[in-house]
Amino acid sequence: MILVVGARGMLGQDLMALLGARGHGVDIDEIDITSPESVMKVVGDLKPEVVVNCAAYTDVDGCESNTETAMAVNGEGVAYLAMACRDLGALLVQVSTDYVFDGGKGRPYVEDDAPCPLSVYGESKLAGEMNAAFSPEHLIVRTQWLYGLHGKNFVETMLRLGAEKDELTVVDDQIGSPTWTVDLARAIIALIDNGCRGIYHAANAEYCSWNGFAKAIFEEQGLPVSVKPMTTTELNRPARRPLYSTLECSKLAADAGFQPQPWRSALQEYLEIRTAAL
Ligand SMILES: NC(=O)c1ccc[n+]([C@@H]2O[C@H](COP(=O)([O-])OP(=O)(O)OC[C@H]3O[C@@H](n4cnc5c(N)ncnc54)[C@H](OP(=O)(O)O)[C@@H]3O)[C@@H](O)[C@H]2O)c1
């Protein structure tokens, strides 16, 4: 059985749907990963072969003013899950982020590039990566710029704002790969099923800026919204973000035989499914 922790989050719900009968989901009502007792009880009772941790404190700007919560959930919580997995001989799959990098490389990041987080969120997720190693059997999957049907995300924000305004200003100096949670869930399952261990990068192929992503969303939806550029400095958010954090995903393709589709076709598929679900 594959236990999905954080099963009611944006990624967790898509992963549960794809796992079908192989999956068992728990979230904050059943397990608090910041409590070692809660983790030992739930994982010890269910005895999964694999634990996929999709639970996290994901408010990147909120982490700057809530450092203790960020470290407790994203760092220490992973240590408790890893120790519970170690005791069972189970595999721990930890979902991590491009925000462990500073974005200064200028080329796509490979798995063994040195992390250098710019934010509390990035530091806490890096702590989680290191703590995953308490389980001898561990797999770390770094991803970026997630969107999906079951959570707050950039696509939904743009569609909401695009329905209200005919002009928006969006940052054009952060580059990455928008990634559909369904494609990430497919990548995670492929990595598990192919016995992969260690660090992997998993994101939709090709890249753009947030500004380019916003333009693509409006083009695909036929919304006549003009998208003006602005810089990250002008936006002035509490947490620093990497400017170029594209993830090189060829190790995923080589070892798990899974090549995520380009971000633009993933967006088209997502918007079709979203329209059908409305
Ligand atoms: N979203 C992105 O753009 C992005 C990018 C790169 C990497 N990631 C990583 O991808 C993973 C999934 O992200 P997501 O966007 O799907 O997250 P999400 O929608 O915020 O889901 C996280 C889930 O974890 C739960 N949770 C929070 N604290 C918990 C605790 N102490 N114990 C148990 N459950 C707890 C949350 O419950 P509540 O909602 O009640 O708090 C929520 O259901 C995370 O590891 C995240 O760091 C995300």
mmCIF file of N, CA and C in Angstrom, residues 119-243:
data_model
loop_
_atom_site.group_PDB
_atom_site.id
_atom_site.type_symbol
_atom_site.label_atom_id
_atom_site.label_comp_id
_atom_site.label_asym_id
_atom_site.label_seq_id
_atom_site.Cartn_x
_atom_site.Cartn_y
_atom_site.Cartn_z
ATOM 1 N N SER A 119 15.190 31.750 0.616
ATOM 2 C CA SER A 119 14.031 32.060 1.464
ATOM 3 C C SER A 119 13.922 31.061 2.617
ATOM 4 N N VAL A 120 13.099 31.418 3.616
ATOM 5 C CA VAL A 120 12.840 30.489 4.730
ATOM 6 C C VAL A 120 12.168 29.221 4.192
ATOM 7 N N TYR A 121 11.214 29.381 3.270
ATOM 8 C CA TYR A 121 10.566 28.211 2.661
ATOM 9 C C TYR A 121 11.620 27.287 2.039
ATOM 10 N N GLY A 122 12.527 27.861 1.232
ATOM 11 C CA GLY A 122 13.565 27.056 0.587
ATOM 12 C C GLY A 122 14.468 26.379 1.608
ATOM 13 N N GLU A 123 14.813 27.092 2.680
ATOM 14 C CA GLU A 123 15.661 26.507 3.735
ATOM 15 C C GLU A 123 14.939 25.356 4.422
ATOM 16 N N SER A 124 13.646 25.560 4.693
ATOM 17 C CA SER A 124 12.890 24.514 5.405
ATOM 18 C C SER A 124 12.719 23.286 4.513
ATOM 19 N N LYS A 125 12.525 23.491 3.205
ATOM 20 C CA LYS A 125 12.386 22.343 2.296
ATOM 21 C C LYS A 125 13.732 21.618 2.136
ATOM 22 N N LEU A 126 14.830 22.373 2.175
ATOM 23 C CA LEU A 126 16.153 21.742 2.114
ATOM 24 C C LEU A 126 16.396 20.899 3.369
ATOM 25 N N ALA A 127 15.960 21.430 4.520
ATOM 26 C CA ALA A 127 16.063 20.647 5.760
ATOM 27 C C ALA A 127 15.261 19.350 5.607
ATOM 28 N N GLY A 128 14.085 19.437 4.978
ATOM 29 C CA GLY A 128 13.271 18.243 4.740
ATOM 30 C C GLY A 128 13.992 17.234 3.854
ATOM 31 N N GLU A 129 14.670 17.721 2.822
ATOM 32 C CA GLU A 129 15.435 16.812 1.946
ATOM 33 C C GLU A 129 16.492 16.065 2.758
ATOM 34 N N MET A 130 17.200 16.819 3.608
ATOM 35 C CA MET A 130 18.275 16.188 4.384
ATOM 36 C C MET A 130 17.698 15.199 5.396
ATOM 37 N N ASN A 131 16.555 15.566 6.005
ATOM 38 C CA ASN A 131 15.946 14.692 7.009
ATOM 39 C C ASN A 131 15.345 13.424 6.388
ATOM 40 N N ALA A 132 15.000 13.478 5.107
ATOM 41 C CA ALA A 132 14.469 12.278 4.437
ATOM 42 C C ALA A 132 15.471 11.136 4.510
ATOM 43 N N ALA A 133 16.763 11.487 4.631
ATOM 44 C CA ALA A 133 17.816 10.466 4.651
ATOM 45 C C ALA A 133 17.824 9.645 5.947
ATOM 46 N N PHE A 134 17.008 10.021 6.964
ATOM 47 C CA PHE A 134 16.863 9.143 8.137
ATOM 48 C C PHE A 134 16.267 7.798 7.709
ATOM 49 N N SER A 135 15.566 7.789 6.577
ATOM 50 C CA SER A 135 15.095 6.516 6.030
ATOM 51 C C SER A 135 16.112 6.045 4.998
ATOM 52 N N PRO A 136 16.701 4.857 5.188
ATOM 53 C CA PRO A 136 17.673 4.376 4.187
ATOM 54 C C PRO A 136 17.060 4.309 2.799
ATOM 55 N N GLU A 137 15.763 4.011 2.725
ATOM 56 C CA GLU A 137 15.062 3.961 1.441
ATOM 57 C C GLU A 137 14.352 5.291 1.249
ATOM 58 N N HIS A 138 14.940 6.186 0.456
ATOM 59 C CA HIS A 138 14.279 7.475 0.252
ATOM 60 C C HIS A 138 14.452 7.976 -1.170
ATOM 61 N N LEU A 139 13.480 8.765 -1.562
ATOM 62 C CA LEU A 139 13.424 9.317 -2.909
ATOM 63 C C LEU A 139 12.975 10.770 -2.745
ATOM 64 N N ILE A 140 13.737 11.704 -3.303
ATOM 65 C CA ILE A 140 13.391 13.124 -3.209
ATOM 66 C C ILE A 140 13.029 13.607 -4.604
ATOM 67 N N VAL A 141 11.833 14.164 -4.755
ATOM 68 C CA VAL A 141 11.370 14.608 -6.076
ATOM 69 C C VAL A 141 11.184 16.123 -6.034
ATOM 70 N N ARG A 142 12.111 16.844 -6.696
ATOM 71 C CA ARG A 142 12.000 18.318 -6.733
ATOM 72 C C ARG A 142 11.141 18.732 -7.931
ATOM 73 N N THR A 143 10.235 19.668 -7.684
ATOM 74 C CA THR A 143 9.380 20.137 -8.749
ATOM 75 C C THR A 143 9.208 21.651 -8.651
ATOM 76 N N GLN A 144 8.365 22.249 -9.510
ATOM 77 C CA GLN A 144 8.215 23.709 -9.462
ATOM 78 C C GLN A 144 6.901 24.163 -10.077
ATOM 79 N N TRP A 145 6.468 25.374 -9.720
ATOM 80 C CA TRP A 145 5.379 26.131 -10.347
ATOM 81 C C TRP A 145 4.149 25.243 -10.561
ATOM 82 N N LEU A 146 3.678 24.611 -9.480
ATOM 83 C CA LEU A 146 2.563 23.654 -9.591
ATOM 84 C C LEU A 146 1.211 24.335 -9.774
ATOM 85 N N TYR A 147 0.355 23.702 -10.554
ATOM 86 C CA TYR A 147 -1.054 24.069 -10.618
ATOM 87 C C TYR A 147 -1.853 22.790 -10.813
ATOM 88 N N GLY A 148 -3.094 22.813 -10.352
ATOM 89 C CA GLY A 148 -3.953 21.648 -10.479
ATOM 90 C C GLY A 148 -5.367 22.018 -10.088
ATOM 91 N N LEU A 149 -6.261 21.063 -10.228
ATOM 92 C CA LEU A 149 -7.689 21.340 -10.001
ATOM 93 C C LEU A 149 -8.023 21.593 -8.535
ATOM 94 N N HIS A 150 -7.146 21.119 -7.619
ATOM 95 C CA HIS A 150 -7.577 21.036 -6.224
ATOM 96 C C HIS A 150 -6.832 21.960 -5.277
ATOM 97 N N GLY A 151 -6.455 23.159 -5.754
ATOM 98 C CA GLY A 151 -5.789 24.073 -4.831
ATOM 99 C C GLY A 151 -5.656 25.454 -5.432
ATOM 100 N N LYS A 152 -5.298 26.405 -4.581
ATOM 101 C CA LYS A 152 -5.024 27.768 -5.060
ATOM 102 C C LYS A 152 -3.773 27.717 -5.924
ATOM 103 N N ASN A 153 -3.795 28.354 -7.068
ATOM 104 C CA ASN A 153 -2.593 28.367 -7.901
ATOM 105 C C ASN A 153 -2.659 29.499 -8.916
ATOM 106 N N PHE A 154 -1.553 29.693 -9.630
ATOM 107 C CA PHE A 154 -1.390 30.826 -10.546
ATOM 108 C C PHE A 154 -2.443 30.809 -11.665
ATOM 109 N N VAL A 155 -2.734 29.628 -12.222
ATOM 110 C CA VAL A 155 -3.700 29.558 -13.334
ATOM 111 C C VAL A 155 -5.066 30.046 -12.855
ATOM 112 N N GLU A 156 -5.480 29.556 -11.703
ATOM 113 C CA GLU A 156 -6.798 29.959 -11.175
ATOM 114 C C GLU A 156 -6.818 31.453 -10.849
ATOM 115 N N THR A 157 -5.716 31.970 -10.299
ATOM 116 C CA THR A 157 -5.648 33.407 -9.994
ATOM 117 C C THR A 157 -5.757 34.223 -11.277
ATOM 118 N N MET A 158 -5.031 33.819 -12.329
ATOM 119 C CA MET A 158 -5.083 34.562 -13.605
ATOM 120 C C MET A 158 -6.491 34.505 -14.198
ATOM 121 N N LEU A 159 -7.135 33.346 -14.149
ATOM 122 C CA LEU A 159 -8.480 33.240 -14.739
ATOM 123 C C LEU A 159 -9.474 34.108 -13.978
ATOM 124 N N ARG A 160 -9.301 34.163 -12.657
ATOM 125 C CA ARG A 160 -10.194 35.016 -11.855
ATOM 126 C C ARG A 160 -9.962 36.490 -12.181
ATOM 127 N N LEU A 161 -8.678 36.906 -12.200
ATOM 128 C CA LEU A 161 -8.367 38.319 -12.478
ATOM 129 C C LEU A 161 -8.710 38.681 -13.922
ATOM 130 N N GLY A 162 -8.484 37.733 -14.849
ATOM 131 C CA GLY A 162 -8.749 37.974 -16.272
ATOM 132 C C GLY A 162 -10.235 38.165 -16.567
ATOM 133 N N ALA A 163 -11.070 37.616 -15.697
ATOM 134 C CA ALA A 163 -12.519 37.801 -15.880
ATOM 135 C C ALA A 163 -12.954 39.188 -15.403
ATOM 136 N N GLU A 164 -12.098 39.825 -14.570
ATOM 137 C CA GLU A 164 -12.467 41.126 -13.984
ATOM 138 C C GLU A 164 -11.796 42.307 -14.676
ATOM 139 N N LYS A 165 -10.617 42.075 -15.280
ATOM 140 C CA LYS A 165 -9.805 43.186 -15.796
ATOM 141 C C LYS A 165 -9.378 42.919 -17.228
ATOM 142 N N ASP A 166 -9.099 43.997 -17.989
ATOM 143 C CA ASP A 166 -8.593 43.770 -19.351
ATOM 144 C C ASP A 166 -7.094 44.040 -19.452
ATOM 145 N N GLU A 167 -6.472 44.404 -18.311
ATOM 146 C CA GLU A 167 -5.012 44.588 -18.312
ATOM 147 C C GLU A 167 -4.441 44.150 -16.969
ATOM 148 N N LEU A 168 -3.354 43.371 -17.013
ATOM 149 C CA LEU A 168 -2.686 42.912 -15.790
ATOM 150 C C LEU A 168 -1.186 43.130 -15.927
ATOM 151 N N THR A 169 -0.499 43.246 -14.796
ATOM 152 C CA THR A 169 0.953 43.354 -14.815
ATOM 153 C C THR A 169 1.528 42.144 -14.083
ATOM 154 N N VAL A 170 2.417 41.401 -14.770
ATOM 155 C CA VAL A 170 2.930 40.135 -14.219
ATOM 156 C C VAL A 170 4.445 40.089 -14.410
ATOM 157 N N VAL A 171 5.164 39.556 -13.414
ATOM 158 C CA VAL A 171 6.633 39.536 -13.471
ATOM 159 C C VAL A 171 7.144 38.758 -14.678
ATOM 160 N N ASP A 172 8.157 39.317 -15.329
ATOM 161 C CA ASP A 172 8.689 38.640 -16.519
ATOM 162 C C ASP A 172 10.168 38.283 -16.366
ATOM 163 N N ASP A 173 10.724 38.414 -15.141
ATOM 164 C CA ASP A 173 12.148 38.075 -14.981
ATOM 165 C C ASP A 173 12.372 36.843 -14.102
ATOM 166 N N GLN A 174 11.298 36.089 -13.808
ATOM 167 C CA GLN A 174 11.476 34.771 -13.175
ATOM 168 C C GLN A 174 11.138 33.720 -14.220
ATOM 169 N N ILE A 175 12.088 32.795 -14.429
ATOM 170 C CA ILE A 175 11.934 31.769 -15.466
ATOM 171 C C ILE A 175 11.841 30.392 -14.813
ATOM 172 N N GLY A 176 10.862 29.596 -15.272
ATOM 173 C CA GLY A 176 10.710 28.230 -14.760
ATOM 174 C C GLY A 176 9.780 27.439 -15.653
ATOM 175 N N SER A 177 9.386 26.266 -15.177
ATOM 176 C CA SER A 177 8.490 25.405 -15.951
ATOM 177 C C SER A 177 7.189 25.194 -15.183
ATOM 178 N N PRO A 178 6.083 25.789 -15.660
ATOM 179 C CA PRO A 178 4.794 25.513 -15.023
ATOM 180 C C PRO A 178 4.542 24.005 -15.075
ATOM 181 N N THR A 179 4.083 23.443 -13.972
ATOM 182 C CA THR A 179 3.948 21.977 -13.901
ATOM 183 C C THR A 179 2.569 21.584 -13.377
ATOM 184 N N TRP A 180 1.896 20.750 -14.173
ATOM 185 C CA TRP A 180 0.555 20.260 -13.828
ATOM 186 C C TRP A 180 0.709 19.138 -12.810
ATOM 187 N N THR A 181 -0.064 19.206 -11.729
ATOM 188 C CA THR A 181 0.066 18.205 -10.658
ATOM 189 C C THR A 181 -0.204 16.782 -11.155
ATOM 190 N N VAL A 182 -1.033 16.628 -12.209
ATOM 191 C CA VAL A 182 -1.275 15.277 -12.743
ATOM 192 C C VAL A 182 0.010 14.721 -13.360
ATOM 193 N N ASP A 183 0.757 15.561 -14.092
ATOM 194 C CA ASP A 183 2.016 15.083 -14.680
ATOM 195 C C ASP A 183 3.045 14.780 -13.596
ATOM 196 N N LEU A 184 3.074 15.595 -12.529
ATOM 197 C CA LEU A 184 3.985 15.309 -11.422
ATOM 198 C C LEU A 184 3.597 13.994 -10.742
ATOM 199 N N ALA A 185 2.295 13.772 -10.544
ATOM 200 C CA ALA A 185 1.849 12.517 -9.925
ATOM 201 C C ALA A 185 2.253 11.320 -10.789
ATOM 202 N N ARG A 186 2.134 11.461 -12.115
ATOM 203 C CA ARG A 186 2.565 10.377 -13.023
ATOM 204 C C ARG A 186 4.062 10.116 -12.862
ATOM 205 N N ALA A 187 4.844 11.196 -12.745
ATOM 206 C CA ALA A 187 6.301 11.047 -12.581
ATOM 207 C C ALA A 187 6.625 10.334 -11.269
ATOM 208 N N ILE A 188 5.943 10.701 -10.202
ATOM 209 C CA ILE A 188 6.209 10.077 -8.885
ATOM 210 C C ILE A 188 5.904 8.579 -8.946
ATOM 211 N N ILE A 189 4.792 8.225 -9.575
ATOM 212 C CA ILE A 189 4.422 6.797 -9.665
ATOM 213 C C ILE A 189 5.453 6.048 -10.515
ATOM 214 N N ALA A 190 5.903 6.669 -11.616
ATOM 215 C CA ALA A 190 6.916 6.019 -12.467
ATOM 216 C C ALA A 190 8.216 5.809 -11.680
ATOM 217 N N LEU A 191 8.608 6.782 -10.867
ATOM 218 C CA LEU A 191 9.834 6.650 -10.069
ATOM 219 C C LEU A 191 9.695 5.524 -9.049
ATOM 220 N N ILE A 192 8.536 5.453 -8.390
ATOM 221 C CA ILE A 192 8.306 4.380 -7.398
ATOM 222 C C ILE A 192 8.328 3.017 -8.101
ATOM 223 N N ASP A 193 7.597 2.920 -9.209
ATOM 224 C CA ASP A 193 7.440 1.616 -9.877
ATOM 225 C C ASP A 193 8.737 1.130 -10.509
ATOM 226 N N ASN A 194 9.669 2.040 -10.769
ATOM 227 C CA ASN A 194 10.955 1.642 -11.350
ATOM 228 C C ASN A 194 12.060 1.522 -10.305
ATOM 229 N N GLY A 195 11.688 1.562 -9.021
ATOM 230 C CA GLY A 195 12.656 1.320 -7.950
ATOM 231 C C GLY A 195 13.701 2.413 -7.799
ATOM 232 N N CYS A 196 13.377 3.645 -8.211
ATOM 233 C CA CYS A 196 14.363 4.731 -8.150
ATOM 234 C C CYS A 196 14.575 5.207 -6.713
ATOM 235 N N ARG A 197 15.799 5.626 -6.407
ATOM 236 C CA ARG A 197 16.158 6.155 -5.088
ATOM 237 C C ARG A 197 17.048 7.380 -5.291
ATOM 238 N N GLY A 198 17.091 8.261 -4.278
ATOM 239 C CA GLY A 198 17.935 9.455 -4.382
ATOM 240 C C GLY A 198 17.126 10.647 -4.872
ATOM 241 N N ILE A 199 17.795 11.611 -5.495
ATOM 242 C CA ILE A 199 17.133 12.867 -5.895
ATOM 243 C C ILE A 199 16.777 12.839 -7.379
ATOM 244 N N TYR A 200 15.559 13.285 -7.697
ATOM 245 C CA TYR A 200 15.124 13.440 -9.097
ATOM 246 C C TYR A 200 14.431 14.784 -9.277
ATOM 247 N N HIS A 201 14.573 15.355 -10.457
ATOM 248 C CA HIS A 201 13.826 16.549 -10.834
ATOM 249 C C HIS A 201 12.657 16.138 -11.725
ATOM 250 N N ALA A 202 11.475 16.723 -11.471
ATOM 251 C CA ALA A 202 10.274 16.370 -12.242
ATOM 252 C C ALA A 202 9.432 17.625 -12.458
ATOM 253 N N ALA A 203 9.396 18.084 -13.713
ATOM 254 C CA ALA A 203 8.590 19.268 -14.070
ATOM 255 C C ALA A 203 8.168 19.104 -15.522
ATOM 256 N N ASN A 204 7.132 19.813 -15.931
ATOM 257 C CA ASN A 204 6.783 19.791 -17.345
ATOM 258 C C ASN A 204 7.947 20.358 -18.159
ATOM 259 N N ALA A 205 8.062 19.907 -19.426
ATOM 260 C CA ALA A 205 9.197 20.288 -20.267
ATOM 261 C C ALA A 205 9.043 21.726 -20.773
ATOM 262 N N GLU A 206 10.160 22.314 -21.200
ATOM 263 C CA GLU A 206 10.254 23.682 -21.731
ATOM 264 C C GLU A 206 9.967 24.712 -20.622
ATOM 265 N N TYR A 207 10.196 25.974 -20.902
ATOM 266 C CA TYR A 207 10.108 26.959 -19.818
ATOM 267 C C TYR A 207 9.571 28.286 -20.330
ATOM 268 N N CYS A 208 9.248 29.171 -19.375
ATOM 269 C CA CYS A 208 8.712 30.500 -19.716
ATOM 270 C C CYS A 208 8.863 31.374 -18.471
ATOM 271 N N SER A 209 8.438 32.627 -18.586
ATOM 272 C CA SER A 209 8.345 33.489 -17.392
ATOM 273 C C SER A 209 6.902 33.432 -16.888
ATOM 274 N N TRP A 210 6.658 33.949 -15.691
ATOM 275 C CA TRP A 210 5.265 34.034 -15.193
ATOM 276 C C TRP A 210 4.423 34.871 -16.152
ATOM 277 N N ASN A 211 5.060 35.902 -16.720
ATOM 278 C CA ASN A 211 4.373 36.768 -17.669
ATOM 279 C C ASN A 211 3.961 35.973 -18.918
ATOM 280 N N GLY A 212 4.903 35.165 -19.436
ATOM 281 C CA GLY A 212 4.614 34.333 -20.603
ATOM 282 C C GLY A 212 3.550 33.294 -20.293
ATOM 283 N N PHE A 213 3.587 32.774 -19.078
ATOM 284 C CA PHE A 213 2.585 31.787 -18.660
ATOM 285 C C PHE A 213 1.197 32.438 -18.622
ATOM 286 N N ALA A 214 1.137 33.646 -18.066
ATOM 287 C CA ALA A 214 -0.154 34.359 -17.997
ATOM 288 C C ALA A 214 -0.704 34.597 -19.409
ATOM 289 N N LYS A 215 0.175 35.034 -20.324
ATOM 290 C CA LYS A 215 -0.274 35.273 -21.709
ATOM 291 C C LYS A 215 -0.819 33.987 -22.322
ATOM 292 N N ALA A 216 -0.137 32.863 -22.083
ATOM 293 C CA ALA A 216 -0.580 31.571 -22.645
ATOM 294 C C ALA A 216 -1.955 31.178 -22.080
ATOM 295 N N ILE A 217 -2.162 31.411 -20.798
ATOM 296 C CA ILE A 217 -3.451 31.072 -20.171
ATOM 297 C C ILE A 217 -4.578 31.848 -20.845
ATOM 298 N N PHE A 218 -4.356 33.149 -21.056
ATOM 299 C CA PHE A 218 -5.408 33.973 -21.678
ATOM 300 C C PHE A 218 -5.607 33.599 -23.151
ATOM 301 N N GLU A 219 -4.511 33.293 -23.854
ATOM 302 C CA GLU A 219 -4.637 32.861 -25.259
ATOM 303 C C GLU A 219 -5.457 31.582 -25.348
ATOM 304 N N GLU A 220 -5.127 30.623 -24.498
ATOM 305 C CA GLU A 220 -5.839 29.328 -24.549
ATOM 306 C C GLU A 220 -7.318 29.494 -24.218
ATOM 307 N N GLN A 221 -7.628 30.436 -23.358
ATOM 308 C CA GLN A 221 -9.028 30.638 -22.954
ATOM 309 C C GLN A 221 -9.743 31.664 -23.843
ATOM 310 N N GLY A 222 -9.015 32.270 -24.794
ATOM 311 C CA GLY A 222 -9.616 33.279 -25.668
ATOM 312 C C GLY A 222 -10.040 34.535 -24.920
ATOM 313 N N LEU A 223 -9.285 34.871 -23.856
ATOM 314 C CA LEU A 223 -9.617 36.072 -23.072
ATOM 315 C C LEU A 223 -8.752 37.251 -23.554
ATOM 316 N N PRO A 224 -9.351 38.386 -23.924
ATOM 317 C CA PRO A 224 -8.571 39.514 -24.450
ATOM 318 C C PRO A 224 -7.947 40.357 -23.339
ATOM 319 N N VAL A 225 -6.965 39.768 -22.618
ATOM 320 C CA VAL A 225 -6.327 40.487 -21.510
ATOM 321 C C VAL A 225 -4.909 40.873 -21.934
ATOM 322 N N SER A 226 -4.556 42.134 -21.751
ATOM 323 C CA SER A 226 -3.211 42.595 -22.062
ATOM 324 C C SER A 226 -2.327 42.365 -20.824
ATOM 325 N N VAL A 227 -1.179 41.698 -21.015
ATOM 326 C CA VAL A 227 -0.311 41.361 -19.870
ATOM 327 C C VAL A 227 0.977 42.167 -19.974
ATOM 328 N N LYS A 228 1.123 43.154 -19.103
ATOM 329 C CA LYS A 228 2.301 44.036 -19.094
ATOM 330 C C LYS A 228 3.413 43.414 -18.236
ATOM 331 N N PRO A 229 4.685 43.727 -18.534
ATOM 332 C CA PRO A 229 5.789 43.179 -17.736
ATOM 333 C C PRO A 229 6.091 44.008 -16.491
ATOM 334 N N MET A 230 6.622 43.337 -15.469
ATOM 335 C CA MET A 230 7.201 44.038 -14.317
ATOM 336 C C MET A 230 8.336 43.175 -13.781
ATOM 337 N N THR A 231 9.198 43.765 -12.943
ATOM 338 C CA THR A 231 10.326 42.995 -12.408
ATOM 339 C C THR A 231 9.986 42.451 -11.021
ATOM 340 N N THR A 232 10.746 41.443 -10.614
ATOM 341 C CA THR A 232 10.591 40.872 -9.270
ATOM 342 C C THR A 232 10.859 41.944 -8.215
ATOM 343 N N THR A 233 11.834 42.802 -8.466
ATOM 344 C CA THR A 233 12.159 43.884 -7.527
ATOM 345 C C THR A 233 10.954 44.807 -7.355
ATOM 346 N N GLU A 234 10.298 45.143 -8.481
ATOM 347 C CA GLU A 234 9.108 46.007 -8.399
ATOM 348 C C GLU A 234 7.988 45.328 -7.611
ATOM 349 N N LEU A 235 7.842 44.010 -7.774
ATOM 350 C CA LEU A 235 6.753 43.288 -7.078
ATOM 351 C C LEU A 235 6.970 43.295 -5.568
ATOM 352 N N ASN A 236 8.258 43.182 -5.142
ATOM 353 C CA ASN A 236 8.632 43.375 -3.740
ATOM 354 C C ASN A 236 7.878 42.468 -2.765
ATOM 355 N N ARG A 237 7.954 41.145 -2.988
ATOM 356 C CA ARG A 237 7.318 40.181 -2.071
ATOM 357 C C ARG A 237 8.246 39.916 -0.887
ATOM 358 N N PRO A 238 7.692 39.450 0.262
ATOM 359 C CA PRO A 238 8.550 39.201 1.434
ATOM 360 C C PRO A 238 9.662 38.170 1.184
ATOM 361 N N ALA A 239 9.354 37.100 0.449
ATOM 362 C CA ALA A 239 10.362 36.048 0.220
ATOM 363 C C ALA A 239 11.086 36.263 -1.103
ATOM 364 N N ARG A 240 12.415 36.113 -1.070
ATOM 365 C CA ARG A 240 13.182 36.167 -2.326
ATOM 366 C C ARG A 240 12.950 34.883 -3.121
ATOM 367 N N ARG A 241 12.848 35.012 -4.440
ATOM 368 C CA ARG A 241 12.648 33.861 -5.318
ATOM 369 C C ARG A 241 13.831 33.734 -6.280
ATOM 370 N N PRO A 242 14.158 32.491 -6.679
ATOM 371 C CA PRO A 242 15.211 32.329 -7.692
ATOM 372 C C PRO A 242 14.731 32.867 -9.034
ATOM 373 N N LEU A 243 15.620 33.537 -9.777
ATOM 374 C CA LEU A 243 15.207 34.123 -11.058
ATOM 375 C C LEU A 243 15.192 33.092 -12.182
#
